[in-house]
Short mmCIF file of C-alpha atoms in Angstrom, two decimals:
data_model
loop_
_atom_site.label_atom_id
_atom_site.label_comp_id
_atom_site.label_asym_id
_atom_site.label_seq_id
_atom_site.Cartn_x
_atom_site.Cartn_y
_atom_site.Cartn_z
CA MET A 770 47.19 42.76 -13.14
CA THR A 771 50.52 44.89 -13.86
CA THR A 772 53.32 46.26 -12.23
CA PRO A 773 53.39 49.75 -11.41
CA GLN A 774 56.51 51.40 -12.62
CA LEU A 775 59.27 52.23 -10.25
CA GLN A 776 60.74 55.97 -9.92
CA ALA A 777 64.15 56.49 -11.22
CA ILE A 778 66.64 57.52 -8.59
CA VAL A 779 70.03 58.88 -8.79
CA SER A 780 72.14 58.76 -5.45
CA PRO A 781 75.44 60.47 -6.13
CA SER A 782 78.18 59.00 -4.01
CA VAL A 783 79.75 61.74 -1.71
CA LEU A 784 82.59 59.47 -1.32
CA ALA A 785 83.68 61.30 -4.95
CA SER A 786 83.34 64.84 -3.99
CA ASN A 787 85.64 67.62 -2.75
CA PHE A 788 85.67 67.06 0.89
CA GLY A 789 86.96 70.41 1.52
CA GLN A 790 83.55 71.78 -0.23
CA LEU A 791 81.44 69.21 1.39
CA THR A 792 78.01 71.08 1.73
CA ALA A 793 78.48 72.79 -1.71
CA GLU A 794 79.25 69.68 -3.45
CA CYS A 795 75.87 68.04 -1.99
CA LYS A 796 74.19 71.25 -2.97
CA ARG A 797 75.46 71.12 -6.56
CA MET A 798 74.31 67.66 -7.01
CA ILE A 799 70.56 68.39 -5.82
CA LYS A 800 70.56 71.22 -8.01
CA ASN A 801 71.73 69.10 -11.15
CA GLY A 802 68.63 66.78 -10.45
CA ALA A 803 69.85 64.16 -7.63
CA ASP A 804 66.85 62.42 -5.61
CA TRP A 805 69.21 61.17 -2.66
CA LEU A 806 72.81 61.57 -1.47
CA HIS A 807 74.60 58.28 -1.09
CA MET A 808 77.14 58.34 1.73
CA GLY A 809 78.90 56.68 4.72
CA ALA A 810 78.48 57.80 8.50
CA PRO A 811 81.60 60.12 8.99
CA VAL A 812 80.08 62.76 6.89
CA LEU A 813 76.22 62.32 7.31
CA ARG A 814 75.65 64.83 10.50
CA CYS A 815 77.84 67.56 8.87
CA VAL A 816 75.53 67.40 5.60
CA LYS A 817 72.26 66.56 7.04
CA LYS A 818 72.82 70.06 9.21
CA ASP A 819 73.31 71.87 6.40
CA ILE A 820 70.69 70.28 3.84
CA PRO A 821 67.91 69.01 6.23
CA ASP A 822 65.81 68.08 3.67
CA ILE A 823 67.85 65.84 1.22
CA PHE A 824 67.18 62.01 1.54
CA MET A 825 70.20 60.65 3.09
CA ASP A 826 70.94 57.01 1.98
CA VAL A 827 73.56 55.35 4.09
CA HIS A 828 75.39 52.76 3.23
CA MET A 829 77.35 51.04 6.13
CA MET A 830 80.11 48.67 5.17
CA VAL A 831 80.47 47.67 8.73
CA SER A 832 81.05 44.22 10.88
CA ASP A 833 78.46 44.80 13.22
CA PRO A 834 75.55 46.71 11.63
CA LEU A 835 73.23 46.46 14.45
CA ARG A 836 75.61 48.67 16.68
CA TRP A 837 75.35 51.66 14.52
CA VAL A 838 71.34 51.88 13.99
CA ASP A 839 70.89 54.27 16.63
CA ALA A 840 73.68 56.58 15.66
CA ILE A 841 72.79 56.54 11.95
CA ALA A 842 69.14 57.64 13.00
CA ASP A 843 70.31 60.27 15.49
CA ALA A 844 72.44 61.96 12.71
CA GLY A 845 69.40 62.36 10.38
CA GLY A 846 69.95 58.99 8.39
CA SER A 847 66.95 58.42 6.00
CA LEU A 848 67.96 54.75 4.89
CA TYR A 849 70.36 52.59 6.32
CA CYS A 850 71.57 50.00 4.17
CA PHE A 851 73.95 47.19 5.63
CA HIS A 852 75.73 43.94 4.21
CA TYR A 853 74.27 40.90 4.07
CA GLU A 854 77.57 39.15 4.72
CA ALA A 855 77.83 41.26 8.11
CA THR A 856 75.46 39.49 10.39
CA ASP A 857 73.59 36.24 10.69
CA ASN A 858 70.21 38.28 12.27
CA HIS A 859 69.12 40.27 8.99
CA LEU A 860 65.40 40.54 10.18
CA GLU A 861 66.63 41.87 13.68
CA VAL A 862 68.71 44.33 12.22
CA ILE A 863 65.72 45.62 9.40
CA SER A 864 63.40 45.49 12.51
CA LYS A 865 65.71 47.92 14.32
CA ILE A 866 66.35 50.42 11.52
CA LYS A 867 62.65 50.56 10.83
CA SER A 868 62.02 51.16 14.50
CA ARG A 869 64.22 54.23 14.30
CA GLY A 870 62.08 55.62 11.72
CA MET A 871 64.51 54.83 8.56
CA LYS A 872 64.00 52.76 5.47
CA ALA A 873 66.10 49.39 5.39
CA GLY A 874 68.60 48.35 2.80
CA VAL A 875 70.32 44.94 2.42
CA ALA A 876 73.34 44.92 -0.01
CA ILE A 877 75.42 42.05 -1.22
CA SER A 878 79.28 42.06 -2.31
CA PRO A 879 80.56 40.77 -5.76
CA PRO A 880 81.25 36.94 -4.22
CA THR A 881 77.88 36.84 -2.92
CA PRO A 882 75.10 35.20 -5.08
CA SER A 883 71.82 37.14 -5.03
CA THR A 884 69.94 33.67 -4.27
CA VAL A 885 71.02 34.12 -0.56
CA ILE A 886 68.22 37.23 -0.45
CA SER A 887 65.23 35.05 0.66
CA GLU A 888 61.68 35.92 0.26
CA GLU A 889 61.59 36.96 3.99
CA ILE A 890 64.44 39.57 3.82
CA ALA A 891 63.45 40.76 0.43
CA GLU A 892 59.65 41.49 2.02
CA ALA A 893 60.93 42.93 5.17
CA ALA A 894 63.74 45.01 3.46
CA ASP A 895 62.80 48.47 1.59
CA MET A 896 65.48 48.06 -1.09
CA LEU A 897 68.32 45.66 -2.12
CA LEU A 898 71.90 46.82 -3.26
CA VAL A 899 73.96 44.87 -6.00
CA MET A 900 77.62 45.67 -5.54
CA THR A 901 79.49 46.23 -8.84
CA VAL A 902 82.64 46.82 -7.20
CA GLN A 903 84.50 45.54 -4.21
CA PRO A 904 83.19 48.07 -1.28
CA GLY A 905 85.04 50.52 0.33
CA LEU A 906 87.07 52.42 -2.21
CA GLY A 907 85.79 54.52 -5.01
CA GLY A 908 86.58 54.99 -8.72
CA GLN A 909 87.28 51.13 -9.15
CA LYS A 910 86.36 49.34 -12.41
CA PHE A 911 82.62 48.19 -13.02
CA LEU A 912 82.38 44.54 -12.55
CA ALA A 913 79.87 43.13 -15.23
CA HIS A 914 79.53 39.78 -14.06
CA CYS A 915 77.67 41.35 -11.03
CA VAL A 916 74.59 42.62 -13.32
CA PRO A 917 72.97 39.26 -13.65
CA LYS A 918 72.38 39.47 -10.00
CA VAL A 919 70.43 42.75 -10.60
CA ALA A 920 67.99 40.77 -13.24
CA GLU A 921 67.62 37.49 -11.01
CA LEU A 922 66.43 39.81 -8.03
CA ARG A 923 64.22 42.09 -10.30
CA ALA A 924 62.76 38.83 -11.79
CA ARG A 925 61.66 37.67 -8.03
CA PHE A 926 60.68 41.03 -6.78
CA PRO A 927 59.36 43.04 -9.23
CA HIS A 928 58.35 46.01 -6.80
CA LYS A 929 61.27 46.52 -4.69
CA ASP A 930 63.66 49.21 -5.18
CA ILE A 931 67.06 47.82 -6.42
CA GLU A 932 69.87 49.89 -6.00
CA VAL A 933 73.71 49.16 -8.02
CA ASP A 934 76.75 50.95 -6.36
CA GLY A 935 80.21 50.64 -8.33
CA GLY A 936 81.42 52.05 -11.49
CA VAL A 937 78.15 53.15 -12.89
CA SER A 938 78.57 55.57 -15.76
CA PRO A 939 77.22 56.78 -18.83
CA SER A 940 78.68 53.81 -20.50
CA THR A 941 77.45 51.19 -18.05
CA ILE A 942 73.97 52.63 -17.08
CA GLY A 943 72.34 51.10 -20.02
CA CYS A 944 72.89 47.14 -18.79
CA CYS A 945 72.33 48.21 -15.35
CA ALA A 946 68.75 49.56 -16.03
CA ASP A 947 67.92 46.78 -18.64
CA ALA A 948 68.76 44.40 -15.79
CA GLY A 949 66.19 46.07 -13.63
CA SER A 950 67.66 48.28 -11.24
CA ASN A 951 65.81 51.67 -10.73
CA VAL A 952 68.36 53.18 -7.94
CA ILE A 953 71.30 54.41 -9.34
CA VAL A 954 74.47 55.46 -7.29
CA ALA A 955 77.53 57.22 -8.92
CA GLY A 956 80.51 58.62 -8.06
CA THR A 957 83.08 60.18 -10.08
CA ALA A 958 80.58 59.90 -13.23
CA VAL A 959 78.49 62.61 -11.83
CA PHE A 960 80.85 64.43 -9.60
CA ASN A 961 83.68 64.99 -12.23
CA ALA A 962 81.37 65.45 -15.21
CA GLU A 963 81.40 68.72 -17.12
CA ASP A 964 77.77 68.30 -17.21
CA PRO A 965 76.45 66.35 -14.41
CA GLU A 966 72.81 67.68 -15.06
CA GLY A 967 73.15 65.92 -18.24
CA VAL A 968 74.69 62.78 -16.63
CA ILE A 969 71.88 62.63 -13.68
CA ALA A 970 69.38 63.04 -16.48
CA GLY A 971 70.70 60.39 -19.04
CA PHE A 972 70.78 58.01 -15.99
CA LYS A 973 67.18 58.71 -15.15
CA GLU A 974 66.31 58.19 -18.77
CA ASN A 975 67.59 55.03 -19.36
CA VAL A 976 66.20 53.66 -15.88
CA ASN A 977 62.70 55.01 -16.73
CA ALA A 978 62.88 53.60 -20.56
CA ALA A 979 63.78 50.01 -18.77
CA GLN A 980 61.09 50.37 -16.25
CA ALA A 981 58.27 51.25 -18.68
CA LYS A 982 58.93 47.77 -20.45
CA LEU A 983 58.60 45.91 -17.14
CA VAL A 984 55.30 47.52 -16.02
CA ALA A 985 53.25 45.37 -17.79
CA LYS A 986 55.15 42.22 -16.30
CA PRO A 987 52.01 40.01 -14.79
CA ARG A 988 51.92 38.20 -11.62
CA HIS A 989 53.41 34.88 -11.63
CA GLN A 990 54.89 31.76 -9.56
CA PHE A 991 56.66 28.64 -9.92
CA TYR A 992 57.57 25.40 -8.70
CA GLU A 993 59.95 22.53 -10.11
CA THR A 994 60.72 18.98 -9.91
CA ASP A 995 64.32 17.63 -10.79
CA ASP A 996 63.38 17.58 -14.26
CA LYS A 997 60.99 20.23 -14.94
CA VAL A 998 59.78 23.99 -14.14
CA ASN A 999 55.99 24.89 -14.33
CA LEU A 1000 55.49 28.30 -14.34
CA SER A 1001 51.82 29.84 -13.84
CA ILE A 1002 50.88 33.35 -15.01
CA MET A 1003 47.79 34.54 -13.44
CA LEU A 1004 45.60 35.95 -15.86
CA LYS A 1005 42.03 35.43 -16.13
CA GLU A 1006 39.88 34.39 -19.28
CA CYS A 1007 42.84 34.77 -21.92
CA ASN A 1008 42.26 34.41 -25.37
CA PRO A 1009 44.43 31.74 -26.61
CA ASP A 1010 44.87 32.78 -29.99
CA ASP A 1011 46.61 36.09 -28.59
CA VAL A 1012 49.02 34.13 -26.24
CA LYS A 1013 52.52 34.20 -27.39
CA VAL A 1014 55.19 32.09 -25.63
CA THR A 1015 58.51 31.97 -27.46
CA ILE A 1016 60.89 29.14 -25.81
CA THR A 1017 64.93 28.83 -26.70
CA ASN A 1018 67.50 27.00 -24.55
CA GLN A 1019 68.31 29.95 -22.56
CA SER A 1020 64.81 32.03 -22.38
CA MET A 1021 61.29 32.26 -21.93
CA ASP A 1022 59.14 35.10 -23.28
CA PHE A 1023 55.43 35.26 -22.68
CA GLN A 1024 53.01 38.06 -24.52
CA TYR A 1025 49.54 38.67 -24.01
CA GLY A 1026 48.28 42.09 -25.12
CA ASP A 1027 50.32 44.49 -22.66
CA HIS A 1028 51.42 41.97 -20.40
CA ARG A 1029 54.93 40.69 -20.96
CA LEU A 1030 56.79 38.19 -18.85
CA HIS A 1031 60.80 37.97 -20.27
CA LEU A 1032 63.05 35.46 -18.47
CA GLU A 1033 66.84 35.45 -19.84
CA PRO A 1034 68.96 33.77 -18.91
CA LEU A 1035 67.35 30.70 -17.25
CA LYS A 1036 69.14 28.92 -14.71
CA ALA A 1037 70.23 26.63 -16.87
CA GLN A 1038 69.42 25.15 -20.36
CA VAL A 1039 66.15 23.77 -21.34
CA ASP A 1040 64.70 21.74 -23.93
CA PRO A 1041 62.52 23.96 -26.28
CA GLU A 1042 61.08 20.54 -28.13
CA GLU A 1043 59.92 19.13 -24.72
CA SER A 1044 58.57 22.37 -23.19
CA GLY A 1045 55.30 24.09 -24.08
CA TYR A 1046 52.23 26.18 -22.68
CA ARG A 1047 48.59 25.54 -22.05
CA VAL A 1048 46.02 28.40 -21.57
CA GLY A 1049 43.48 27.66 -18.73
CA LYS A 1050 40.55 29.82 -17.25
CA VAL A 1051 42.21 31.81 -14.34
CA LYS A 1052 45.92 31.15 -15.62
CA VAL A 1053 48.72 30.45 -18.35
CA GLU A 1054 50.64 27.30 -17.44
CA ILE A 1055 54.15 26.85 -18.80
CA TRP A 1056 56.40 24.00 -18.67
CA LEU A 1057 60.06 23.94 -19.40
CA LYS A 1058 61.83 20.64 -19.50
CA LYS A 1059 65.41 21.03 -17.87
CA ARG A 1060 68.42 19.94 -19.91
CA ALA A 1061 70.11 18.26 -16.69
CA ALA A 1062 68.41 17.04 -13.66
CA ALA A 1063 68.94 19.65 -10.92
CA ARG A 1064 67.23 22.07 -8.50
CA TRP A 1065 67.29 25.61 -9.93
CA GLY A 1066 65.64 27.38 -6.88
CA GLY A 1067 64.88 30.44 -9.09
CA LEU A 1068 64.24 31.56 -12.77
CA VAL A 1069 66.84 33.79 -13.95
CA SER A 1070 70.69 32.96 -13.59
CA ASP A 1071 72.79 35.50 -11.31
CA GLY A 1072 75.97 34.37 -13.14
CA THR A 1073 76.93 31.96 -10.73
CA GLU A 1074 74.57 29.42 -9.79
CA ALA A 1075 73.79 27.58 -13.09
CA PRO A 1076 74.49 23.83 -12.74
CA LEU A 1077 77.07 21.95 -14.90
CA LEU A 1078 75.22 20.63 -18.06
CA PRO A 1079 76.01 17.66 -20.36
CA PRO A 1080 76.51 19.20 -24.22
CA SER A 1081 73.27 20.50 -25.86
CA THR A 1082 71.52 18.17 -27.91
CA SER A 1083 69.40 21.07 -29.39
CA SER A 1084 70.88 24.05 -30.62
CA ALA A 1085 69.34 27.56 -29.89
CA PRO A 1086 68.31 29.63 -32.80
CA SER A 1087 70.48 31.61 -34.96
CA LYS A 1088 70.43 35.42 -34.31
CA ASP A 1089 68.56 35.72 -37.51
CA ASP A 1090 65.80 33.48 -36.49
CA VAL A 1091 65.06 35.18 -33.43
CA PRO A 1092 62.24 38.07 -33.65
CA ALA A 1093 63.21 41.64 -33.11
CA HIS A 1094 61.35 41.79 -29.93
CA ARG A 1095 63.36 38.75 -28.48
CA LYS A 1096 66.76 40.27 -29.03
CA HIS A 1097 67.85 41.18 -25.50
CA LYS A 1098 71.01 41.69 -23.55
CA ASN A 1099 73.02 38.48 -23.43
CA TRP A 1100 74.41 38.77 -19.57
CA GLU A 1101 76.34 35.68 -19.78
CA GLY A 1102 78.25 36.71 -22.69
CA ALA A 1103 78.80 39.93 -21.24
CA ALA A 1104 80.29 38.55 -18.25
CA ASP A 1105 82.48 36.12 -20.21
CA ALA A 1106 83.70 39.28 -22.23
CA GLU A 1107 84.36 41.22 -18.94
CA LEU A 1108 85.91 38.24 -17.47
CA SER A 1109 88.59 37.92 -20.48
CA LYS A 1110 89.78 41.70 -20.33
CA GLU A 1111 90.14 41.38 -16.37
CA LYS A 1112 92.61 38.44 -17.07
CA GLU A 1113 94.46 39.93 -19.74
CA LYS A 1114 95.37 43.13 -17.28
CA THR A 1115 98.42 44.04 -15.96
CA LEU A 1116 99.07 46.03 -12.52
CA SER A 1117 100.24 49.08 -14.74
CA ASP A 1118 96.95 48.75 -16.73
CA ASP A 1119 94.57 48.69 -13.72
CA PRO A 1120 96.01 48.57 -10.06
CA ASN A 1121 92.97 46.09 -9.07
CA ALA A 1122 94.84 43.97 -11.63
CA GLY A 1123 96.17 40.70 -9.84
CA GLY A 1124 94.18 42.29 -6.56
CA ASP A 1125 90.49 41.93 -5.76
CA ALA A 1126 89.13 42.40 -9.30
CA ALA A 1127 91.42 39.62 -10.81
CA LEU A 1128 90.89 37.30 -7.92
CA ASN A 1129 87.15 37.60 -8.11
CA SER A 1130 87.09 36.91 -11.69
CA PHE A 1131 89.23 33.98 -11.29
CA PHE A 1132 87.19 32.84 -8.83
CA GLN A 1133 84.03 33.37 -10.67
CA GLN A 1134 85.52 31.46 -13.58
CA ILE A 1135 86.52 28.45 -11.56
CA TYR A 1136 83.38 28.44 -9.68
CA SER A 1137 81.17 28.49 -12.40
CA GLY A 1138 82.84 24.99 -14.23
CA GLY A 1139 83.43 23.48 -10.55
CA ASP A 1140 81.07 20.08 -8.99
CA GLU A 1141 79.88 20.41 -5.96
CA ASP A 1142 82.81 19.63 -3.70
CA GLN A 1143 84.94 22.02 -5.61
CA LYS A 1144 82.45 24.80 -4.93
CA LYS A 1145 82.24 23.91 -1.24
CA ALA A 1146 85.93 24.04 -0.93
CA MET A 1147 86.40 27.10 -2.77
CA MET A 1148 83.70 29.20 -0.79
CA LYS A 1149 85.07 27.66 2.49
CA SER A 1150 88.66 28.58 1.86
CA PHE A 1151 87.91 31.94 0.02
CA MET A 1152 85.63 32.79 3.14
CA GLU A 1153 87.87 31.73 5.99
CA SER A 1154 90.91 33.29 4.63
CA GLY A 1155 89.39 36.42 3.80
CA GLY A 1156 90.05 36.11 0.11
CA THR A 1157 94.02 35.16 0.73
CA ALA A 1158 93.62 31.48 -0.11
CA LEU A 1159 91.51 29.37 -2.55
CA SER A 1160 91.40 25.84 -2.84
CA THR A 1161 89.35 23.06 -4.63
CA ASN A 1162 90.34 20.18 -2.65
CA TRP A 1163 87.30 19.56 -0.25
CA ASP A 1164 88.83 16.89 1.37
CA GLU A 1165 91.66 19.03 2.63
CA VAL A 1166 89.66 22.18 3.30
CA LYS A 1167 86.82 20.21 5.36
CA LYS A 1168 89.82 19.30 7.42
CA GLY A 1169 90.89 23.02 8.33
CA LYS A 1170 94.09 22.72 6.32
CA VAL A 1171 93.67 26.67 4.83
CA GLU A 1172 95.56 29.42 6.14
CA VAL A 1173 93.55 31.78 7.87
CA ALA A 1174 94.41 35.57 7.31
CA GLY A 1175 93.46 36.63 10.86
CA GLU A 1176 91.04 36.69 13.62
CA ASP A 1177 88.13 38.76 12.07
CA ASN A 1178 87.86 35.65 9.71
CA LYS A 1179 86.13 34.06 12.48
CA ARG A 1180 82.99 36.24 11.61
CA LYS A 1181 83.12 34.80 7.95
CA GLU A 1182 83.48 31.31 9.10
CA LYS A 1183 80.21 31.61 11.09
CA GLU A 1184 78.84 32.99 8.14
CA TYR A 1185 79.55 29.80 5.74
CA LEU A 1186 78.45 27.60 8.55
CA ARG A 1187 74.86 29.30 8.80
CA LYS A 1188 74.80 29.11 5.03
CA LYS A 1189 75.90 25.71 4.90
CA LYS A 1190 73.50 24.82 7.56
CA LYS A 1191 70.65 26.10 5.46
CA GLY A 1192 71.99 24.66 2.20
CA LEU A 1193 73.17 27.62 0.53
CA ALA A 1194 76.69 26.54 0.57
#
């Protein structure tokens, strides 16, 4: 059983257009190969009136997404995408959206791990959106450390449309496509391009090439214990001589004919010497020995969830020892490099330095190395304060000793308590 190749979809963000010539700008994008138009609510009705046949990809960055469903449907929306962080009732919102004849999308912002997207939510939604900038402002710098979230979601949901939004350009499309995104939102990269048709075509070429590598990914499932992950790949009557499994500290690669499953980076390091596989009549069973006792909850890291591990006792193979087909994007290394560059910036280099981008980078760096109490303290203080305070002292934070930056943060506190109850915080 193979995965059908997902369609490459390019959805130019109208936020970057010339609003004085809005209809003409939208028609220009369609003429140059755009499949959808990505927009917010204010311009939807105007555009739909003049371009009735275009697919309207509506991204709603609102605190009460249920309230706006009818208005967006009446204005001509084709897909209504709301933020996971904005509600506790995700399935109710999705159901309401679909009842109005629209597709439903669920977005996650940079601080939110991809693991909050449950099987139930993903199955109900038509599309998942990973923000690669902070929501609400065009022209921001691409946040590379968000890309592993795409890979993590693609590993769990091979048939789902996955969209990236924010800072996507000809220089960043490659990592987005390779991670598994097939729906691309781009604003200034296409609206300000000398050759928008060429840029859009390049986006589609990258996505189609990356998706072609995924079409032979076999159906698989896994379960885990504290010290081991057991992965079952459903293939009948495999010839053991033709099965190839390569396991390193941070990756697993399975190949059998045109079937391939590649997982990198894994949630945490494994011991290749203690890992292995067995070929059965109806499936191939692979076991990965964890280097540290922990519950992963998934297979591929999203860049924020891997547990703190003791020093490795077995080194990964050198680059020279890795076969050519195994040399893939090192998401963790890319994120580290991006964070280092972000940290060195000044306000004169980038208006976001010292603001959202720098705070997000700082948060990710501290969070990735913290223990469980520190992580709980950081998440609670960050969410309660609306991003204005950050503490690693759980004893103080749990007593409410954190400055809260306004009444609207009550929603964030409610969201945090919901996640805590479900074991996500």
